[in-house]
CSV table of C-alpha atoms and ligand atoms in Angstrom, one decimal:
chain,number,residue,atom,x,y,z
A,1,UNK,CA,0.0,0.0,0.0
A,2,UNK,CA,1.1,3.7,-0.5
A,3,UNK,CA,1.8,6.1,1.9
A,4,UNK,CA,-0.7,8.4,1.2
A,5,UNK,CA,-3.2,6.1,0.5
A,6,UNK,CA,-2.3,4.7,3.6
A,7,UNK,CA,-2.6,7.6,5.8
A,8,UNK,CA,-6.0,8.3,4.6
A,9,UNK,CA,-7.2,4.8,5.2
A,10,UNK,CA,-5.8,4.3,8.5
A,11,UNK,CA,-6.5,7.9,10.1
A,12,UNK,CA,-7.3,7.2,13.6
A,13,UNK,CA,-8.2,4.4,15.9
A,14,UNK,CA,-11.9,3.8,14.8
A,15,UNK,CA,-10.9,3.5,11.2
A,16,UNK,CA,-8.2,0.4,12.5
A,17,UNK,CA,-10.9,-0.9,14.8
A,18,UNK,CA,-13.3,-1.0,11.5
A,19,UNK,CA,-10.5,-2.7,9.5
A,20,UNK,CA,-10.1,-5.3,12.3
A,21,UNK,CA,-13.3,-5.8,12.9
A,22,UNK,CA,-14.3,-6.2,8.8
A,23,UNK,CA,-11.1,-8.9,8.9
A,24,UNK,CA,-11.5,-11.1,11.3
A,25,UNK,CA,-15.3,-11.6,10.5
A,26,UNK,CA,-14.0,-12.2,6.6
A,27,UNK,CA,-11.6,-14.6,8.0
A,28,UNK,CA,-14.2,-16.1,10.2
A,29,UNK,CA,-14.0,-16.1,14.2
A,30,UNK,CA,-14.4,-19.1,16.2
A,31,UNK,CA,-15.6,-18.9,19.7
A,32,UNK,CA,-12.7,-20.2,22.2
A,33,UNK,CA,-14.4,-21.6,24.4
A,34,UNK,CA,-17.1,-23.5,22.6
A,35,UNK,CA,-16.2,-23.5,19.2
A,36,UNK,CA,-19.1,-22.0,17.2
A,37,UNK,CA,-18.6,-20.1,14.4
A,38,UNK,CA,-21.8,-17.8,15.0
A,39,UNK,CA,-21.2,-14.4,16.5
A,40,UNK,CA,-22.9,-10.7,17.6
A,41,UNK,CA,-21.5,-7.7,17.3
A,42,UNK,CA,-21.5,-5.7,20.8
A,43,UNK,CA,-20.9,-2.4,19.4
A,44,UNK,CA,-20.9,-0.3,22.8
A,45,UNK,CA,-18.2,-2.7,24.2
A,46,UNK,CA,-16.4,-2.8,21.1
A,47,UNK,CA,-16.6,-6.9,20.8
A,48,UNK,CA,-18.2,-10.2,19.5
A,49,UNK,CA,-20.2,-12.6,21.3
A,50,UNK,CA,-21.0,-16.1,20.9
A,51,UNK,CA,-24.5,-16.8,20.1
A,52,UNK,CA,-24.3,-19.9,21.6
A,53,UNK,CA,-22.5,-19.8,24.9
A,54,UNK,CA,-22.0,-15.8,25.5
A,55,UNK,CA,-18.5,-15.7,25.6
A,56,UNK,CA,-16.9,-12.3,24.2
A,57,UNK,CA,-14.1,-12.0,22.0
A,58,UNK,CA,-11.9,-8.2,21.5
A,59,UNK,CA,-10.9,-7.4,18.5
A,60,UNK,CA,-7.3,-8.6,19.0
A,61,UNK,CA,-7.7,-11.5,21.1
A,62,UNK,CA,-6.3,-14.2,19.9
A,63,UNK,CA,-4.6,-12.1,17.7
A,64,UNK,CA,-0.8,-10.9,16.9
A,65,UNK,CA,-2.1,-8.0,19.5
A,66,UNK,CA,-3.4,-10.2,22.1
A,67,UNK,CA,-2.6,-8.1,25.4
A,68,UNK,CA,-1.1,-5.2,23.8
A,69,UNK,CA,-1.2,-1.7,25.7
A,70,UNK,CA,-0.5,-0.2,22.2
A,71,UNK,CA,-3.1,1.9,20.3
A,72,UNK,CA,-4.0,-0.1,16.9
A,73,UNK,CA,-2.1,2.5,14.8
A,74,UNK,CA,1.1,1.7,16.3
A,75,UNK,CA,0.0,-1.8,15.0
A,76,UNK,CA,-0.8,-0.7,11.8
A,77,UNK,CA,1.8,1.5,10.9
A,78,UNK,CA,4.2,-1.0,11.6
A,79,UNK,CA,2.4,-3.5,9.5
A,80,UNK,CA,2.5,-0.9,6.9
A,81,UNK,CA,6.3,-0.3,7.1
A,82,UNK,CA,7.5,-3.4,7.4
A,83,UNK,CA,5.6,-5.0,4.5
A,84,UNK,CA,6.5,-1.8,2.3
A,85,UNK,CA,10.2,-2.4,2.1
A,86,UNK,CA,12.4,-5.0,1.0
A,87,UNK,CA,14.8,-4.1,4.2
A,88,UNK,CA,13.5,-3.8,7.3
A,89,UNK,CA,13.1,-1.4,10.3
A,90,UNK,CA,14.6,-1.7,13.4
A,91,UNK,CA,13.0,-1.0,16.6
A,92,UNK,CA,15.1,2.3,17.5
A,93,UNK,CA,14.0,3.4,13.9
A,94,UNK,CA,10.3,2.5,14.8
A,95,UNK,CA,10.0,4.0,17.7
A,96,UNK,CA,11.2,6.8,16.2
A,97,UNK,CA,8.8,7.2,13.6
A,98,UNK,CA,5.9,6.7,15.8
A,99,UNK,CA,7.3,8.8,18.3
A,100,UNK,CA,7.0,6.8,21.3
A,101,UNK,CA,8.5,7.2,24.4
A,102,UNK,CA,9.8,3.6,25.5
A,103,UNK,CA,11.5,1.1,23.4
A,104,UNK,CA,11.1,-1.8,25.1
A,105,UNK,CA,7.4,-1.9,23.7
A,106,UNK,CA,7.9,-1.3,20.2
A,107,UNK,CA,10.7,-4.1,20.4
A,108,UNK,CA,8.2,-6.5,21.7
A,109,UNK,CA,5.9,-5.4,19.0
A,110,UNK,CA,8.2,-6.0,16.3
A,111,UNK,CA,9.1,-9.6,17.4
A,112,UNK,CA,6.2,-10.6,17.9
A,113,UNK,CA,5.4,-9.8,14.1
A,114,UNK,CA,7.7,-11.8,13.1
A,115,UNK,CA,6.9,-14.4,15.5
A,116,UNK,CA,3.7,-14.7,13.4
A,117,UNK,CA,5.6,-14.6,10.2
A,118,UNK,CA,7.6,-17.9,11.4
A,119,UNK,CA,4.2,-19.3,12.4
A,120,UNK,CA,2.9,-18.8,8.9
A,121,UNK,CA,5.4,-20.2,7.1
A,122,UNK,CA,6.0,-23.0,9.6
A,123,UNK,CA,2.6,-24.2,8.2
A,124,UNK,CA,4.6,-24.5,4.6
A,125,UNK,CA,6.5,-27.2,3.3
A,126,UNK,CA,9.0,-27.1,0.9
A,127,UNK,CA,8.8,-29.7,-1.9
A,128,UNK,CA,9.9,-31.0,-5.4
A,129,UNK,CA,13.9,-30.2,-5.5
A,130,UNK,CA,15.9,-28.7,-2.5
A,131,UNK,CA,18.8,-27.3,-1.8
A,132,UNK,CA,20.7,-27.4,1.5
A,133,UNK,CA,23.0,-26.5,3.5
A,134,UNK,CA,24.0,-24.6,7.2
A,135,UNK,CA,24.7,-20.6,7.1
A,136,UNK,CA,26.8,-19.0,10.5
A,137,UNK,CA,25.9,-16.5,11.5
A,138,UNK,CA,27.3,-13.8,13.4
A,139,UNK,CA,25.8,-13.2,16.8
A,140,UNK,CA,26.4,-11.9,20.4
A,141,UNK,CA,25.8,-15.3,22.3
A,142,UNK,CA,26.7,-14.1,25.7
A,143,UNK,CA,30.1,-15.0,26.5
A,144,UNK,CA,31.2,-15.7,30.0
A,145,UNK,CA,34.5,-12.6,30.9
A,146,UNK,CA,36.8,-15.8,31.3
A,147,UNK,CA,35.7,-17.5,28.2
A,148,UNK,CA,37.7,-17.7,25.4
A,149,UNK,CA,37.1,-17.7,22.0
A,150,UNK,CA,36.7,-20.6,19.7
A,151,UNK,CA,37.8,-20.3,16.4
A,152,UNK,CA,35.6,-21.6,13.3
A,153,UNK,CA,32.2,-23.2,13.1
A,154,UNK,CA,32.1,-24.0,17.0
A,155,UNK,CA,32.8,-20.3,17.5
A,156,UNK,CA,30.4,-19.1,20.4
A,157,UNK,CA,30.4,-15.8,18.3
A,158,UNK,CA,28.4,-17.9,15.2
A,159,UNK,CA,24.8,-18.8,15.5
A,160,UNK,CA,24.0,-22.7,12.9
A,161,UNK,CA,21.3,-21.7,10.7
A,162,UNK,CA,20.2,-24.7,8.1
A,163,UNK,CA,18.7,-23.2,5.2
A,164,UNK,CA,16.5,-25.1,2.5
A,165,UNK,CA,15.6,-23.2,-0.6
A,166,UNK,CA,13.6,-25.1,-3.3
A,167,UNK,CA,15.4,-25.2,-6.5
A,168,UNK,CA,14.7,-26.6,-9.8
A,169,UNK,CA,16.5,-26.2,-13.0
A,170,UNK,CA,15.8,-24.1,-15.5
A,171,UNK,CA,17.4,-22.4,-18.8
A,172,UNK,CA,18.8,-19.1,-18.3
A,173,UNK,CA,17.0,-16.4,-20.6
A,174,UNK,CA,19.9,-14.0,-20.1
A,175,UNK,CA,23.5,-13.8,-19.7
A,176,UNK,CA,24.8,-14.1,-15.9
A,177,UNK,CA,21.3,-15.5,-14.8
A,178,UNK,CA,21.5,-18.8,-12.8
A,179,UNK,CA,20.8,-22.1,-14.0
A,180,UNK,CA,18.4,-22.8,-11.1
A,181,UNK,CA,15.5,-21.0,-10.6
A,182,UNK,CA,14.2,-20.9,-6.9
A,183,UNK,CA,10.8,-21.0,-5.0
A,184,UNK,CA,10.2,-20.8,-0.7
A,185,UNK,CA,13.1,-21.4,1.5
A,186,UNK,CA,13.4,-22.2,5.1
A,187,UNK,CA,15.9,-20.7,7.8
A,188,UNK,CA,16.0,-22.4,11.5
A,189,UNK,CA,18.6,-21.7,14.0
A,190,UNK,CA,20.0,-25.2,15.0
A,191,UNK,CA,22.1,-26.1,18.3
A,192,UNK,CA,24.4,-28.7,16.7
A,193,UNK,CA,25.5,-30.1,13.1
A,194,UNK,CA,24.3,-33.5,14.4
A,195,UNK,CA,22.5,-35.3,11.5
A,196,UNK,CA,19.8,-36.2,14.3
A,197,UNK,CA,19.1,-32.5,14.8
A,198,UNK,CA,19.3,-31.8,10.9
A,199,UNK,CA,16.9,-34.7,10.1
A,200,UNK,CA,14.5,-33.0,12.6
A,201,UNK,CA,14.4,-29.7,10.8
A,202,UNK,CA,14.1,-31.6,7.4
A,203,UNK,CA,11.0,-33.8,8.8
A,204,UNK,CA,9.3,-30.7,10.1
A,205,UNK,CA,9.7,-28.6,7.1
A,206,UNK,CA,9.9,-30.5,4.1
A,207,UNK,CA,7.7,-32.9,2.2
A,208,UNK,CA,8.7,-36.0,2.0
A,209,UNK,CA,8.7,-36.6,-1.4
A,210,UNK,CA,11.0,-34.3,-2.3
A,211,UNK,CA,14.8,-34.6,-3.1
A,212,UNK,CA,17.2,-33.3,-1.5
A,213,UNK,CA,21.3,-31.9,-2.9
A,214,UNK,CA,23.7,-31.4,-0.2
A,215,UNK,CA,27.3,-31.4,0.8
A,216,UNK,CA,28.9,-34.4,1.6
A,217,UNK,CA,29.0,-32.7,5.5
A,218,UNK,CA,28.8,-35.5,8.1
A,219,UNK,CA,25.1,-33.8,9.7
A,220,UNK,CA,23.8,-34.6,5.7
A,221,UNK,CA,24.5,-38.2,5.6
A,222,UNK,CA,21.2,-39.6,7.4
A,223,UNK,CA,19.1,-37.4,5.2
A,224,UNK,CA,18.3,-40.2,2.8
A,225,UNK,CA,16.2,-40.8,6.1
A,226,UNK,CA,13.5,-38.7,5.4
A,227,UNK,CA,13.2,-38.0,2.4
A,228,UNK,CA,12.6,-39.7,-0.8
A,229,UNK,CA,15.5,-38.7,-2.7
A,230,UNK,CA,19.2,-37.8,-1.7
A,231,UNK,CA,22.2,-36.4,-4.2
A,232,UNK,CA,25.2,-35.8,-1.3
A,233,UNK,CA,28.0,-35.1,-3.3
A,234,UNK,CA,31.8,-33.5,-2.6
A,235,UNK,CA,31.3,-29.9,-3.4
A,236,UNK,CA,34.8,-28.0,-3.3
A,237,UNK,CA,34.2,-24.6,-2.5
A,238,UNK,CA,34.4,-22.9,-5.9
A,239,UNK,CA,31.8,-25.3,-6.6
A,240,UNK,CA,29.4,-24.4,-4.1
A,241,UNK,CA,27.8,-21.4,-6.2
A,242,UNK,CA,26.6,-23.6,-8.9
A,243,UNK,CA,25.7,-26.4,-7.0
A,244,UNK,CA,23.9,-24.5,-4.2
A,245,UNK,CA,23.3,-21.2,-5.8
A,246,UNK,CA,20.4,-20.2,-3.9
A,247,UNK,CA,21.2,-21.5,-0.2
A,248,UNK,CA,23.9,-19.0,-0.9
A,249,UNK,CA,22.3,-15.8,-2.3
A,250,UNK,CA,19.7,-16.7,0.7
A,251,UNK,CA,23.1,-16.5,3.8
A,252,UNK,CA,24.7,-13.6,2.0
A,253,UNK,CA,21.5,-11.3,1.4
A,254,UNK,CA,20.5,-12.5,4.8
A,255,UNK,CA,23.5,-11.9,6.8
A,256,UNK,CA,24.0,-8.3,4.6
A,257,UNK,CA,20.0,-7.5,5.9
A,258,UNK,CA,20.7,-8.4,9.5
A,259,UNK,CA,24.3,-7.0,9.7
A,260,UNK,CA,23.4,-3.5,8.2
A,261,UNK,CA,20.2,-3.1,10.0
A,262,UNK,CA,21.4,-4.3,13.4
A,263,UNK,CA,24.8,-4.8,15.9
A,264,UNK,CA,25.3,-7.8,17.4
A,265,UNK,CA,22.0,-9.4,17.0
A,266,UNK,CA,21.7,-12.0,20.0
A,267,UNK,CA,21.8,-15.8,18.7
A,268,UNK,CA,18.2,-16.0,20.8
A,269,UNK,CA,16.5,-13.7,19.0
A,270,UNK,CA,18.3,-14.3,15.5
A,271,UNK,CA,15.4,-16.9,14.5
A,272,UNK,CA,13.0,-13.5,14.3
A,273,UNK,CA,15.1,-12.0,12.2
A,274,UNK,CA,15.4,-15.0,9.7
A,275,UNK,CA,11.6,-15.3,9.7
A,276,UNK,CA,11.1,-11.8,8.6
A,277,UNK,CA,13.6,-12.2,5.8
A,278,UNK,CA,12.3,-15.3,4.8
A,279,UNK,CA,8.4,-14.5,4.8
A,280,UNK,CA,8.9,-11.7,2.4
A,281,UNK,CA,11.8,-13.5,0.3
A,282,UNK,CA,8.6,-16.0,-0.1
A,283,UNK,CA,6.7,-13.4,-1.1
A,284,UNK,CA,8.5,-11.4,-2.9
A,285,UNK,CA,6.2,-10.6,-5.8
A,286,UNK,CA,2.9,-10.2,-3.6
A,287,UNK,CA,3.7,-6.3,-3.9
A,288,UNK,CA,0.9,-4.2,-2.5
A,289,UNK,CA,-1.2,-7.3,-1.4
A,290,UNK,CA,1.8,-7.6,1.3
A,291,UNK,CA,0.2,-5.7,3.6
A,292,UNK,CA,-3.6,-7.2,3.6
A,293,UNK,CA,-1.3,-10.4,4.1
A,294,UNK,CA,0.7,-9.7,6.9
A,295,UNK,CA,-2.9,-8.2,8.4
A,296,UNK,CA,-4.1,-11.6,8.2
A,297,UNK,CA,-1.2,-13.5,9.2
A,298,UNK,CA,-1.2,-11.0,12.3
A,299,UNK,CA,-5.1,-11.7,13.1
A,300,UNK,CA,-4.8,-15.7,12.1
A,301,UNK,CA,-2.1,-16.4,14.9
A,302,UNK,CA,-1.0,-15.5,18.7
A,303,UNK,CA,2.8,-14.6,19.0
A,304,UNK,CA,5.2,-16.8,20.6
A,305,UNK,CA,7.9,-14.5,21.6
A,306,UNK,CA,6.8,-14.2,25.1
A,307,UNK,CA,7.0,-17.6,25.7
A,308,UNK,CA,10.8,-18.0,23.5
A,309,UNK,CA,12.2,-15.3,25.7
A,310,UNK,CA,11.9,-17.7,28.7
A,311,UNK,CA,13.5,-20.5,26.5
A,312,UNK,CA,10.4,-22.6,26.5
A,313,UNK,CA,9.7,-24.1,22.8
A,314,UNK,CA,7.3,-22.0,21.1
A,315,UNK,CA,3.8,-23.0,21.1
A,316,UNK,CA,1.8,-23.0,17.6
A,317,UNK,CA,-1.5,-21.2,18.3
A,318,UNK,CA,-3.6,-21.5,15.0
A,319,UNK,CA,-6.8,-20.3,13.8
A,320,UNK,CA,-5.4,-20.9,10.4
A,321,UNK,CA,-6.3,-19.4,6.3
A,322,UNK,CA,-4.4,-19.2,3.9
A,323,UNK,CA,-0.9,-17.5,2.9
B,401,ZN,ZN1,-19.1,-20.0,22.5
């Protein structure tokens, strides 16, 4: 969406509440406690309830803004920036555009957005031809005064990401263009190299038909576990653009997002990051419609961050539709 087409939409508070309102009964609400799908509107207190058992719903419960002390334009206008760039915002930058006084609550706000962005994708998986292989990642992993530094992949100061990108060949129309053409990826942060914990991420995100080129790594080895089909070849490095073009472009464009737009990103909160990049390099040519998407993906799911701040392993929390 434009700016200015924007700011005339989205004026003031009733004009959000309308738009929230008009959504979720588009998307369809379901009553939490009894699950009927049959609801009145309660205009003076501003919220639905079920015809059946009484039970009121807000208008953002159960929602990206479940709890939140912040007006629905903050909400919005974050939405609107986030979706309307290719980069991203930080949360110094947001705050500063919306003018508010503390930080802390426009960081939470942010990560929670892209909490539901992980959740949305997390519904997907990837299929037909996929590439993969791990990225590292530089991040602030809070090292003990007396620790020292280890060098290389076990470096405390790298964060494992695996990173899937579907791939397929194709015949390059102009000069320079690759030979693969690519589709969805998938970034998670992983604890180990262990082919155990690999396999894990692979199950979870990835059809099982599909087939899978990797290095010859030893954490790629079992992957003919789950799923159909396995090429695990020696890929010297020079190799590894044409082999694994995408994974690639995916870690570098990635890494140059996150680096540029934030210092010493903690490894804890790196997954966010990757599921922002990732859920728009999935949608990459949605364009305008970004915005409506991200409204829904924000209405269609309750954030997780909370809970991932405390360590505990996120809890999906669907009311689901589509991407
Ligand atoms: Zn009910």
């Amino acid at each position: 969406m434009k700016l200015i087409e924007f700011g005339k939409r989205f004026s003031d508070e009733t004009s959000c509440e309308q738009y929230l309102r008009d959504l979720r009964e588009k998307e369809g609400l379901v009553c939490s406690k009894c699950g009927c799908k049959e609801h009145y509107w309660d205009s003076h207190n501003k919220r639905w309830r079920c015809k059946k058992c009484g039970y009121e719903t807000t208008l953002t419960s159960g929602t990206v803004m479940h709890g939140s002390k912040l007006p629905l334009m903050y909400w919005f206008t974050a939405i609107h920036l986030l979706t309307s760039t290719r980069k991203t915002f930080s949360a110094s930058e947001m705050q500063r555009q919306l003018g508010h006084k503390r930080y802390q609550p426009i960081w939470e706000m942010m990560h929670k957005l892209r909490s539901v962005m992980g959740l949305r994708d997390g519904k997907y998986k990837l299929c037909d031809s996929i590439e993969l292989d791990e990225g590292y990642f530089s991040s602030d992993n809070g090292l003990e005064a007396d620790e020292a530094v280890k060098r290389g992949v076990g470096s405390q100061k790298k964060t494992k990401v695996l990173v899937m990108a579907e791939s397929e060949e194709c015949v390059p129309e102009k000069k320079g263009q690759k030979s693969r053409k690519v589709g969805h990826i998938k970034m998670q942060v992983i604890e180990d190299l262990r082919a155990s914990t690999i396999n894990a991420k692979v199950e979870d995100g990835v059809d099982n038909g599909a087939s899978v080129i990797a290095d010859n790594a030893g954490g790629h080895k079992k992957l003919a576990n789950v799923v159909k089909e396995t090429d695990i070849r020696t890929v010297p490095g020079k190799e590894a653009p044409k082999v694994l073009p995408w994974v690639h472009v995916a870690i570098a464009n990635a890494k140059k997002l996150i680096d540029d737009m934030y210092h010493g990103v903690k490894g804890k909160f790196l997954q966010q990051y990757l599921n922002e990049f990732c859920y728009k390099f999935n949608r990459k040519y949605f364009g305008d419609r970004l915005f409506e998407r991200l409204m829904i993906c924000s209405v269609s799911y309750k954030p997780t961050f909370e809970h991932q701040l405390y360590g505990s392993k996120p809890k999906a929390d669907y009311t689901d539709r589509c991407g």
